[in-house]
C-alpha cells in the first residue's frame, strides 16, 4: 500500500461520511419543515444567528427558515444532564449505543457516490491546463490511468455486507431495552426485536431477484450493469425498478419497517411506551439514537437509489458524454460527467429521503398484530412469489439463448 | 337469565376489495399530502419574493407580522384619560388592579397636593405580555379614567415585542400613548 493509496482511502472515507452525517443532520430540519408544510403550518422558525441582519421586517434571512434549530438542538443535547439510572447494567447500557450508531454509519461504506473517477484525467480540461498546468501534470504523474471507485470499500459481497450490518442494528434496540431496567424500555426492545427480525426476511428475499438478474453481489457491479443495460432499442435504461418493479415496493416497505419509524414505530410508539427502548437514555445518548434514525433514512434512500434507480447513473450518460438513442452525441469532459453523476445520485437520495418523510407524516401507526400480519403473511409470500417468477423467467431466458 | 342481543352494525361501511388492500387509499393519501406540500411550499416562496400577496398558510410570524384579518374595531389599547386641564382622571382607587384577572397592573397611590381627598397614581404600569384584553378594568373604573381605544397594541414592526421586559408600559406611556423602551 503506497501513500497514494492511503490518501485515496482517507479521501473516500471522509467524503462518504461527510455526506452521510450531513444528510442525517439535515433530515431533522427537513422533517420539521416538510411536516409543517404538509400540515399547513409554518414550522420551526425562531432560532436565529444574531449577527445576520433582518430583511423586510421578516426575519427570514436571520432565521433562514429554521435551519439553525439543528445547531440549537445539538447544543441542547450536548449540555443537558447525562442522566443514567442507578439500576441499569452499565456496560450493556453504554454498549447498546454503539450497536445502534456504528452499524448505521457502516452501511454506507459500499455505496458508490459517483462514477469511478480517473484522478489523472479529472483536471485535464483546457481551463485547468491554462490556469494551473503544474497541478494537472502532478495529478497525471501521481495517479496515472488508475480508475478509482468512489466508495469506502469495493466489496464483492456488498449486498451481503449491507444485510449483515443492518442486522447488527437489532442488537442496539434489544440491548438498550434490556439493560435500561425499565418495563417500557424492555417492551420496546422486545417489540423492536420481533419487528426487525420479521422484516429482515422479506427485505432480503425481495433483493434475491436482483441478484439473480445482475448475477453479482457487488454493489459496484450492480450499479455498473444498470448503467450499461438498455431495453427497447436503447430508450429504456435497465435500472432495477424496470427489471424488478415489484421487489422495489416490497423492499421499500420492509426498509421503512427496519427503520422503526411511523407507520412501523411499534418499538418506539410515544403514546404507548414513552420512547420505547431508549426511554432511559438522556442528553446526547438519546440524541445519538435519534441521529442514527435520521442517518438511517439517508442510508435507506441511498440503498434504494443504488439498487433500484441506477445509483449514480443518468440515462444515456456514458464515460465520455451523452449518447442518445436517437443518434445525438454530446461529448463532455471527465470532470463534468463525474459531477453530473454525483448530482444525479444526490437527487435520487434526496427524493427518497423526502418520500420516506412523506410516508411518515401521512400514514397512522400499525397495530402490533397488523404489523406481524403484514410482515409474515403478505410481504414474505409476495417476495417469495416474486423470487420464483423471476427465477422461472431467468431460466427460460437462459434456455432461449 | 341470559339475554341475547343480536347487534347488527349498520353504521359500519363495508370496504370494497380495493379499499381492503389499502394500496389505492395509501396512494390517495400520499397524493393529497404531496399536493399540500408543494402548494404550500411554492406559495410561501412566491409570497417571500413578492409575487403573491397572500400566504397559503394562515399562520403569521407573530411579533414581526400582524394578522391580516384583525377587525378595525378591535379595542386593544389601554388609554389613561386626561382632564381638560391635562391632569389625570385616575384617583388610584385600585379597582382595576383588583378586578384584573391576569394581575398585570401595578399601581402605587400617592396623595395629591391639590386637594386633601384626592389621590393620584405615582406608578401605573400594565404588563402587556400578561394582559388578556378582557376590558374588566374599564368596566370597574368609577371615574372613567381608563378606556380601551381602537388599535392593536401587541405588535411592533421592529420586533421589540420579542423582549418581554420591553412590554411593560408605564403611566406616561399610557397617558400619551407613545411607548418608550425603558431597557436596552
Coordinates of C-alpha atoms in Angstrom, one line a residue:
Chain A
X1 CA 0.0 0.0 0.0
X2 CA 1.5 3.2 -1.1
X3 CA 1.0 6.7 0.3
X4 CA -1.3 7.4 -2.7
X5 CA -3.5 4.5 -1.7
X6 CA -3.8 5.7 1.9
X7 CA -4.6 9.2 0.8
X8 CA -7.3 7.9 -1.6
X9 CA -8.8 5.8 1.1
X10 CA -8.9 8.7 3.6
X11 CA -10.4 11.0 1.0
X12 CA -13.1 8.5 0.0
X13 CA -14.0 7.7 3.6
X14 CA -14.1 11.3 4.6
X15 CA -16.3 12.1 1.6
X16 CA -18.8 9.4 2.3
X17 CA -19.1 10.1 6.0
X18 CA -19.3 13.8 5.5
X19 CA -22.2 13.1 3.1
X20 CA -24.0 10.6 5.4
X21 CA -23.6 12.7 8.6
X22 CA -24.7 15.9 6.9
X23 CA -27.7 14.2 5.3
X24 CA -28.7 12.8 8.6
X25 CA -28.3 16.1 10.4
X26 CA -30.3 17.9 7.7
X27 CA -33.0 15.3 7.9
X28 CA -34.0 16.8 11.3
X29 CA -34.6 20.1 9.6
X30 CA -36.3 18.6 6.6
X31 CA -38.6 16.6 8.8
X32 CA -39.6 19.6 10.8
X33 CA -40.2 21.8 7.8
X34 CA -41.7 19.3 5.5
X35 CA -44.2 18.0 8.1
X36 CA -45.2 21.6 8.7
X37 CA -45.8 22.4 5.1
X38 CA -47.7 19.2 4.6
X39 CA -50.0 20.1 7.5
X40 CA -50.4 23.8 6.6
X41 CA -48.2 25.0 9.3
X42 CA -45.1 27.2 9.1
X43 CA -42.8 25.1 11.2
X44 CA -39.8 26.0 13.3
X45 CA -38.6 29.5 12.6
X46 CA -37.4 31.1 15.8
X47 CA -33.7 30.1 16.3
X48 CA -31.5 32.8 14.8
X49 CA -27.9 33.9 14.5
X50 CA -27.7 37.4 15.9
X51 CA -25.1 38.7 13.5
X52 CA -27.3 38.2 10.4
X53 CA -29.4 41.3 9.8
X54 CA -33.2 41.4 9.3
X55 CA -34.7 41.6 5.9
X56 CA -38.0 43.4 5.1
X57 CA -39.0 43.2 8.8
X58 CA -39.4 39.4 8.5
X59 CA -36.5 37.6 10.0
X60 CA -36.4 35.1 7.1
X61 CA -32.7 35.6 6.4
X62 CA -31.8 35.8 10.1
X63 CA -33.6 32.5 10.9
X64 CA -33.1 31.0 7.5
X65 CA -36.3 29.0 7.5
X66 CA -35.4 27.5 10.9
X67 CA -32.3 25.7 9.8
X68 CA -30.4 26.9 12.9
X69 CA -32.7 24.8 15.1
X70 CA -30.3 21.9 14.2
X71 CA -27.5 23.7 15.9
X72 CA -29.7 24.7 18.8
X73 CA -30.7 21.0 19.1
X74 CA -27.1 19.8 19.1
X75 CA -26.1 22.4 21.8
X76 CA -29.1 21.4 23.9
X77 CA -28.3 17.7 23.7
X78 CA -24.6 18.2 24.5
X79 CA -25.2 20.5 27.5
X80 CA -28.1 18.6 29.1
X81 CA -27.6 16.4 32.2
X82 CA -26.4 13.0 31.1
X83 CA -28.7 11.1 33.5
X84 CA -28.2 7.4 33.9
X85 CA -30.5 5.4 36.2
X86 CA -28.6 3.6 39.0
X87 CA -30.2 0.2 38.4
X88 CA -29.0 -0.1 34.7
X89 CA -26.5 -2.6 33.6
X90 CA -23.8 0.0 33.0
X91 CA -21.7 -1.9 30.5
X92 CA -24.5 -3.1 28.3
X93 CA -26.3 0.2 28.6
X94 CA -23.3 2.0 27.0
X95 CA -22.6 -0.8 24.6
X96 CA -26.1 -0.7 23.1
X97 CA -25.5 2.9 22.0
X98 CA -22.5 1.7 19.9
X99 CA -24.6 -1.0 18.4
X100 CA -27.2 1.5 17.4
X101 CA -25.0 4.1 15.9
X102 CA -21.9 2.3 14.4
X103 CA -23.7 -0.2 12.1
X104 CA -25.9 2.5 10.7
X105 CA -22.9 4.5 9.6
X106 CA -21.0 1.5 8.4
X107 CA -23.8 0.6 5.9
X108 CA -22.9 3.5 3.7
X109 CA -19.4 2.0 3.1
X110 CA -20.3 0.0 0.0
X111 CA -22.5 2.7 -1.7
X112 CA -20.7 4.4 -4.7
X113 CA -21.5 8.1 -4.6
X114 CA -20.3 8.9 -8.1
X115 CA -18.9 7.2 -11.1
X116 CA -15.4 5.7 -10.9
X117 CA -13.0 8.6 -11.2
X118 CA -9.7 8.8 -13.1
X119 CA -7.9 11.3 -11.0
X120 CA -5.2 11.5 -13.6
X121 CA -7.8 12.7 -16.1
X122 CA -10.1 14.7 -13.9
X123 CA -8.3 18.1 -14.2
X124 CA -7.3 17.5 -17.9
X125 CA -9.5 20.2 -19.5
X126 CA -8.4 23.4 -21.2
X127 CA -9.5 25.6 -18.3
X128 CA -7.2 24.0 -15.7
X129 CA -4.4 23.4 -18.3
X130 CA -4.1 27.2 -18.8
X131 CA -4.7 28.1 -15.2
X132 CA -2.7 25.6 -13.2
X133 CA -0.6 23.5 -15.6
X134 CA 1.6 22.2 -12.8
X135 CA -1.3 20.7 -10.9
X136 CA -2.6 18.9 -14.0
X137 CA 0.8 17.4 -14.6
X138 CA 1.1 16.4 -10.9
X139 CA -2.3 14.6 -10.9
X140 CA -1.3 12.8 -14.1
X141 CA 2.0 11.6 -12.8
X142 CA 0.6 10.7 -9.4
X143 CA -2.5 8.7 -10.4
X144 CA -1.7 7.7 -14.0
X145 CA -4.6 5.8 -15.6
X146 CA -6.0 4.4 -12.3
X147 CA -9.8 4.2 -12.1
X148 CA -10.9 4.7 -8.5
X149 CA -14.3 3.7 -7.4
X150 CA -15.9 6.3 -5.2
X151 CA -16.9 4.3 -2.2
X152 CA -15.3 3.4 1.0
X153 CA -14.9 -0.3 0.3
X154 CA -15.3 -2.1 -3.0
X155 CA -16.5 -5.4 -1.7
X156 CA -17.5 -8.3 -3.9
X157 CA -20.1 -9.3 -1.3
X158 CA -21.5 -5.8 -0.9
X159 CA -25.2 -6.8 -0.7
X160 CA -24.4 -9.4 2.0
X161 CA -22.4 -6.8 3.8
X162 CA -25.4 -4.5 3.8
X163 CA -27.6 -7.2 5.3
X164 CA -25.1 -8.2 7.8
X165 CA -24.5 -4.7 9.1
X166 CA -28.2 -3.7 9.2
X167 CA -28.8 -7.0 11.1
X168 CA -26.4 -5.7 13.8
X169 CA -28.7 -2.8 14.4
X170 CA -31.2 -5.1 16.1
X171 CA -28.7 -5.6 19.0
X172 CA -28.8 -1.8 19.7
X173 CA -32.5 -1.8 20.3
X174 CA -32.6 -5.1 22.2
X175 CA -29.7 -4.4 24.4
X176 CA -30.8 -0.8 25.1
X177 CA -34.3 -2.1 26.1
X178 CA -32.9 -4.9 28.3
X179 CA -30.2 -3.0 30.1
X180 CA -32.3 0.0 31.0
X181 CA -34.1 -1.9 33.7
X182 CA -37.4 -0.3 32.7
X183 CA -40.6 -2.0 31.8
X184 CA -41.4 0.3 28.9
X185 CA -37.8 0.0 27.6
X186 CA -38.0 -3.8 27.8
X187 CA -41.3 -3.8 26.0
X188 CA -39.8 -1.6 23.3
X189 CA -36.8 -3.8 23.0
X190 CA -38.9 -6.9 22.6
X191 CA -41.1 -5.3 20.0
X192 CA -38.0 -4.0 18.1
X193 CA -36.5 -7.5 18.1
X194 CA -39.7 -9.1 16.8
X195 CA -40.3 -6.4 14.2
X196 CA -36.8 -6.1 12.8
X197 CA -36.3 -9.8 12.5
X198 CA -39.6 -10.3 10.8
X199 CA -39.0 -7.6 8.3
X200 CA -35.4 -8.5 7.6
X201 CA -36.6 -11.7 5.8
X202 CA -38.8 -10.1 3.2
X203 CA -36.1 -7.4 2.8
X204 CA -33.5 -10.0 2.0
X205 CA -35.7 -12.2 -0.2
X206 CA -37.0 -9.2 -2.2
X207 CA -33.5 -8.5 -3.3
X208 CA -32.8 -12.1 -4.4
X209 CA -34.4 -11.3 -7.8
X210 CA -32.0 -8.5 -8.4
X211 CA -29.0 -10.8 -7.5
X212 CA -30.4 -13.3 -10.0
X213 CA -30.7 -10.8 -12.8
X214 CA -27.5 -9.0 -12.3
X215 CA -25.6 -12.1 -11.4
X216 CA -23.4 -10.4 -8.8
X217 CA -23.4 -9.4 -5.1
X218 CA -21.1 -6.5 -5.6
X219 CA -22.9 -3.2 -5.3
X220 CA -20.3 -1.6 -7.6
X221 CA -21.0 -4.1 -10.3
X222 CA -24.8 -3.9 -9.9
X223 CA -24.6 -0.1 -10.5
X224 CA -22.3 -0.5 -13.4
X225 CA -24.5 -3.1 -15.1
X226 CA -27.6 -0.9 -14.5
X227 CA -25.8 1.8 -16.4
X228 CA -24.8 -0.4 -19.3
X229 CA -28.1 -2.2 -19.9
X230 CA -30.8 -0.7 -22.1
X231 CA -34.1 -2.0 -23.4
X232 CA -36.4 -1.0 -26.3
X233 CA -33.5 -0.2 -28.7
X234 CA -31.7 1.9 -26.0
X235 CA -34.7 4.0 -25.0
X236 CA -35.4 2.4 -21.6
X237 CA -32.5 2.3 -19.1
X238 CA -32.3 -1.2 -17.5
X239 CA -32.5 0.0 -13.9
X240 CA -33.6 -2.2 -11.0
X241 CA -37.0 -0.7 -11.0
X242 CA -37.5 -1.7 -14.6
X243 CA -36.5 -5.3 -14.2
X244 CA -37.9 -5.8 -10.6
X245 CA -40.7 -3.3 -10.1
X246 CA -42.5 -5.5 -7.6
X247 CA -39.4 -6.0 -5.5
X248 CA -39.0 -2.3 -5.2
X249 CA -42.2 -1.9 -3.3
X250 CA -41.6 -4.9 -1.1
X251 CA -38.1 -3.6 -0.3
X252 CA -39.3 -0.1 0.4
X253 CA -41.9 -1.3 2.8
X254 CA -39.5 -3.6 4.6
X255 CA -36.8 -1.0 4.8
X256 CA -39.1 1.6 6.3
X257 CA -40.2 -1.0 8.8
X258 CA -36.5 -1.7 9.6
X259 CA -36.1 2.0 10.4
X260 CA -38.7 1.8 13.1
X261 CA -40.5 4.9 12.1
X262 CA -44.2 5.6 11.7
X263 CA -46.2 3.7 10.4
X264 CA -44.0 1.0 11.8
X265 CA -43.0 2.7 15.1
X266 CA -44.3 0.0 17.4
X267 CA -40.9 -0.2 19.3
X268 CA -41.0 3.5 20.0
X269 CA -44.7 4.4 20.0
X270 CA -44.8 7.5 22.1
X271 CA -48.4 7.2 23.0
X272 CA -47.9 3.6 24.3
X273 CA -44.5 3.1 25.7
X274 CA -43.0 6.6 26.1
X275 CA -39.9 6.3 23.8
X276 CA -39.6 2.6 23.7
X277 CA -36.2 1.1 24.0
X278 CA -34.3 4.4 24.6
X279 CA -36.6 5.7 27.3
X280 CA -33.8 5.7 29.9
X281 CA -31.3 7.4 27.7
X282 CA -30.8 11.1 28.1
X283 CA -28.9 14.0 26.6
X284 CA -26.6 13.2 23.7
X285 CA -27.1 9.4 24.2
X286 CA -30.7 9.9 23.3
X287 CA -29.5 12.3 20.6
X288 CA -27.3 9.6 19.1
X289 CA -30.3 7.2 18.9
X290 CA -32.3 9.9 17.1
X291 CA -29.3 10.8 14.9
X292 CA -28.8 7.1 13.9
X293 CA -32.5 7.0 13.0
X294 CA -32.2 10.0 10.8
X295 CA -29.0 8.8 9.2
X296 CA -30.8 5.5 8.5
X297 CA -33.3 7.4 6.4
X298 CA -30.5 8.7 4.3
X299 CA -28.9 5.2 4.1
X300 CA -32.2 3.6 3.0
X301 CA -32.6 6.2 0.4
X302 CA -29.0 5.5 -0.8
X303 CA -29.6 1.8 -0.9
X304 CA -32.9 2.2 -2.8
X305 CA -31.3 4.7 -5.2
X306 CA -28.3 2.4 -5.8
X307 CA -30.1 -0.9 -6.3
X308 CA -33.3 0.2 -8.0
X309 CA -32.7 3.6 -9.6
X310 CA -29.3 3.1 -11.1
X311 CA -27.2 4.7 -8.4
X312 CA -25.1 7.5 -10.0
X313 CA -26.3 6.6 -13.5
X314 CA -28.0 9.2 -15.7
X315 CA -29.8 7.7 -18.7
X316 CA -27.7 7.7 -21.8
X317 CA -24.7 9.3 -20.0
X318 CA -21.6 7.3 -20.6
X319 CA -18.0 8.0 -19.6
X320 CA -17.4 10.3 -22.5
X321 CA -20.7 12.2 -22.5
X322 CA -24.3 11.7 -23.6
X323 CA -25.1 9.2 -26.3
X324 CA -28.8 9.5 -27.1
X325 CA -30.6 6.6 -28.8
X326 CA -31.9 8.9 -31.5
X327 CA -28.3 9.5 -32.6
X328 CA -27.3 12.7 -30.9
X329 CA -24.0 12.7 -29.1
X330 CA -22.8 15.3 -26.6
X331 CA -19.2 14.8 -25.6
X332 CA -18.4 16.1 -22.1
X333 CA -15.1 16.3 -20.2
X334 CA -14.4 13.7 -17.5
X335 CA -14.9 16.2 -14.6
X336 CA -18.3 17.3 -15.8
X337 CA -19.5 13.7 -16.2
X338 CA -18.3 13.0 -12.7
X339 CA -20.1 15.9 -11.3
X340 CA -23.3 15.1 -13.2
X341 CA -23.2 11.5 -11.8
X342 CA -22.8 12.7 -8.3
X343 CA -25.6 15.3 -8.7
X344 CA -27.9 12.5 -10.1
X345 CA -27.1 10.3 -7.1
X346 CA -27.8 13.1 -4.6
X347 CA -31.0 14.0 -6.3
X348 CA -32.2 10.4 -6.1
X349 CA -31.2 10.2 -2.5
X350 CA -32.9 13.4 -1.6
X351 CA -36.0 12.4 -3.4
X352 CA -36.2 9.1 -1.4
X353 CA -35.5 10.9 1.9
X354 CA -38.4 13.2 1.0
X355 CA -40.6 10.3 0.2
X356 CA -39.9 8.5 3.4
X357 CA -40.7 11.6 5.4
X358 CA -43.9 11.9 3.3
X359 CA -44.9 8.4 4.3
X360 CA -44.0 9.0 8.0
X361 CA -46.3 12.1 8.1
X362 CA -49.2 10.6 6.2
X363 CA -49.9 7.1 7.5
X364 CA -51.0 6.2 11.0
X365 CA -49.3 3.6 13.1
X366 CA -50.0 -0.1 12.6
X367 CA -51.3 -2.2 15.4
X368 CA -48.9 -5.0 16.6
X369 CA -51.0 -7.8 15.0
X370 CA -51.4 -5.9 11.8
X371 CA -47.7 -5.3 11.7
X372 CA -46.9 -9.0 12.1
X373 CA -49.6 -10.0 9.6
X374 CA -48.1 -7.6 7.1
X375 CA -44.7 -8.9 7.6
X376 CA -45.3 -12.6 7.7
X377 CA -48.5 -13.2 5.7
X378 CA -48.2 -10.5 3.0
X379 CA -44.6 -9.3 2.4
X380 CA -42.9 -12.7 2.9
X381 CA -45.2 -14.7 0.5
X382 CA -45.2 -11.9 -2.1
X383 CA -41.4 -11.7 -2.0
X384 CA -41.1 -15.5 -2.4
X385 CA -43.6 -15.4 -5.3
X386 CA -41.5 -12.6 -6.9
X387 CA -38.4 -14.6 -6.5
X388 CA -40.0 -17.7 -8.0
X389 CA -41.3 -15.9 -11.0
X390 CA -38.0 -14.1 -11.6
X391 CA -36.2 -17.5 -11.4
X392 CA -38.6 -19.0 -14.0
X393 CA -38.2 -16.1 -16.3
X394 CA -34.5 -16.1 -16.0
X395 CA -34.4 -19.9 -16.7
X396 CA -36.4 -19.5 -19.9
X397 CA -34.2 -16.6 -21.0
X398 CA -31.2 -18.8 -20.4
X399 CA -32.8 -21.6 -22.4
X400 CA -33.7 -19.2 -25.3
X401 CA -30.0 -18.3 -25.6
Chain B
X1 CA -81.5 -15.1 32.7
X2 CA -79.2 -14.7 29.8
X3 CA -80.2 -12.0 27.4
X4 CA -79.1 -12.5 23.9
X5 CA -78.7 -9.4 21.8
X6 CA -78.1 -9.5 18.2
X7 CA -76.3 -6.4 17.2
X8 CA -76.0 -5.7 13.5
X9 CA -73.6 -2.9 12.8
X10 CA -75.5 -0.9 10.3
X11 CA -73.2 2.1 10.5
X12 CA -70.1 0.3 9.5
X13 CA -69.4 0.7 5.9
X14 CA -68.3 -2.4 4.0
X15 CA -65.0 -1.9 2.4
X16 CA -64.6 -2.8 -1.2
X17 CA -61.8 -5.1 -2.2
X18 CA -59.6 -2.3 -3.4
X19 CA -60.1 -0.5 -0.2
X20 CA -59.2 -3.5 1.8
X21 CA -55.9 -3.9 0.0
X22 CA -55.2 -0.3 1.3
X23 CA -52.8 0.4 -1.6
X24 CA -55.1 2.7 -3.5
X25 CA -56.1 4.5 -0.3
X26 CA -52.5 4.9 0.7
X27 CA -51.6 6.3 -2.7
X28 CA -54.6 8.7 -2.5
X29 CA -53.3 9.9 0.9
X30 CA -49.8 10.3 -0.3
X31 CA -51.0 12.3 -3.3
X32 CA -53.1 14.5 -1.1
X33 CA -50.2 15.3 1.2
X34 CA -47.8 15.8 -1.7
X35 CA -50.3 18.3 -3.2
X36 CA -50.4 20.2 0.1
X37 CA -46.7 20.2 0.5
X38 CA -46.0 21.6 -3.0
X39 CA -48.8 24.1 -2.9
X40 CA -47.7 25.5 0.4
X41 CA -44.0 25.4 -0.4
X42 CA -44.5 27.2 -3.8
X43 CA -46.9 29.6 -2.3
X44 CA -44.6 30.5 0.6
X45 CA -41.7 31.1 -1.8
X46 CA -43.8 33.2 -4.1
X47 CA -45.0 35.2 -1.1
X48 CA -41.5 35.7 0.1
X49 CA -40.2 37.1 -3.2
X50 CA -43.2 39.2 -3.5
X51 CA -45.1 37.6 -6.4
X52 CA -48.0 36.6 -4.3
X53 CA -50.0 38.8 -1.9
X54 CA -51.4 36.2 0.5
X55 CA -49.7 33.4 2.2
X56 CA -51.1 29.9 1.6
X57 CA -50.6 29.2 5.3
X58 CA -52.8 31.2 7.6
X59 CA -50.3 31.4 10.5
X60 CA -48.5 34.7 10.8
X61 CA -45.0 35.2 12.1
X62 CA -46.4 36.9 15.2
X63 CA -44.2 39.6 16.6
X64 CA -42.9 40.7 13.3
X65 CA -46.1 40.4 11.4
X66 CA -49.6 41.5 12.2
X67 CA -52.5 39.1 11.4
X68 CA -54.2 40.4 8.3
X69 CA -57.7 39.7 9.5
X70 CA -57.8 41.9 12.6
X71 CA -61.1 43.8 12.8
X72 CA -60.6 47.6 12.5
X73 CA -62.9 47.8 15.6
X74 CA -60.6 45.7 17.8
X75 CA -60.1 47.5 21.1
X76 CA -56.8 46.5 22.3
X77 CA -55.1 49.7 23.6
X78 CA -55.4 51.0 27.1
X79 CA -55.6 54.8 27.4
X80 CA -55.4 56.7 30.7
X81 CA -57.9 59.6 30.2
X82 CA -56.9 63.1 31.0
X83 CA -59.0 66.0 32.2
X84 CA -59.2 69.1 30.0
X85 CA -56.5 70.8 32.1
X86 CA -54.2 67.9 31.4
X87 CA -54.3 66.2 34.8
X88 CA -55.1 62.6 35.2
X89 CA -58.6 61.4 36.0
X90 CA -57.3 58.4 37.8
X91 CA -57.7 58.6 41.6
X92 CA -55.7 55.4 42.3
X93 CA -58.6 53.6 43.9
X94 CA -57.1 50.2 42.7
X95 CA -60.5 48.9 41.5
X96 CA -59.0 48.0 38.1
X97 CA -55.9 46.3 39.6
X98 CA -58.2 44.4 42.0
X99 CA -60.5 43.1 39.3
X100 CA -57.8 42.3 36.8
X101 CA -57.8 38.5 36.2
X102 CA -54.4 38.5 34.7
X103 CA -52.9 40.6 37.5
X104 CA -51.0 42.6 35.1
X105 CA -51.5 46.1 36.6
X106 CA -49.2 47.7 39.2
X107 CA -50.5 50.9 40.8
X108 CA -48.9 52.9 43.6
X109 CA -51.1 55.6 45.1
X110 CA -49.8 58.9 46.1
X111 CA -51.6 61.8 47.9
X112 CA -52.3 64.8 45.7
X113 CA -51.1 68.2 46.6
X114 CA -54.2 69.9 45.1
X115 CA -56.8 68.5 47.4
X116 CA -56.9 66.5 50.6
X117 CA -59.3 63.9 49.4
X118 CA -57.9 63.1 46.0
X119 CA -55.1 60.7 45.3
X120 CA -53.3 60.0 42.1
X121 CA -51.2 57.1 40.9
X122 CA -47.5 57.6 41.2
X123 CA -46.9 54.4 39.2
X124 CA -49.4 52.9 36.8
X125 CA -48.0 50.2 34.7
X126 CA -49.6 47.5 32.6
X127 CA -47.7 44.4 31.7
X128 CA -48.8 44.0 28.1
X129 CA -47.4 40.5 27.9
X130 CA -49.8 39.4 30.6
X131 CA -52.9 41.4 29.7
X132 CA -55.7 39.4 28.2
X133 CA -57.7 42.3 26.8
X134 CA -60.8 41.4 28.8
X135 CA -61.7 45.1 29.4
X136 CA -62.7 44.5 33.0
X137 CA -60.6 47.4 34.2
X138 CA -62.6 49.7 32.0
X139 CA -65.9 48.3 33.5
X140 CA -64.6 48.6 37.0
X141 CA -63.3 52.2 36.8
X142 CA -65.6 54.6 38.8
X143 CA -64.0 57.7 37.3
X144 CA -63.9 56.6 33.6
X145 CA -60.2 57.1 33.8
X146 CA -59.1 54.1 31.7
X147 CA -60.5 53.2 28.4
X148 CA -59.8 50.8 25.6
X149 CA -59.0 52.5 22.3
X150 CA -59.3 51.0 18.8
X151 CA -56.0 49.6 17.9
X152 CA -53.8 46.6 18.3
X153 CA -51.0 47.4 20.6
X154 CA -49.4 44.0 20.9
X155 CA -47.4 44.4 17.7
X156 CA -44.3 46.3 16.9
X157 CA -42.8 46.0 13.4
X158 CA -39.4 46.5 14.8
X159 CA -39.7 43.2 16.7
X160 CA -39.3 44.8 20.1
X161 CA -42.2 42.6 21.2
X162 CA -39.8 39.7 21.4
X163 CA -38.4 41.0 24.6
X164 CA -40.9 40.8 27.5
X165 CA -39.1 43.4 29.5
X166 CA -40.0 46.0 26.8
X167 CA -43.7 45.2 27.1
X168 CA -44.3 46.8 30.5
X169 CA -45.9 50.2 29.6
X170 CA -45.9 52.8 32.4
X171 CA -48.1 55.8 33.3
X172 CA -46.7 58.3 30.9
X173 CA -46.8 55.8 28.0
X174 CA -50.5 55.1 28.7
X175 CA -51.3 58.8 29.1
X176 CA -49.7 59.9 25.8
X177 CA -49.5 56.6 24.1
X178 CA -46.0 57.0 22.9
X179 CA -44.4 53.9 24.4
X180 CA -40.7 54.3 25.0
X181 CA -38.4 51.4 25.6
X182 CA -37.1 51.5 29.1
X183 CA -34.5 48.8 28.9
X184 CA -31.9 48.2 26.3

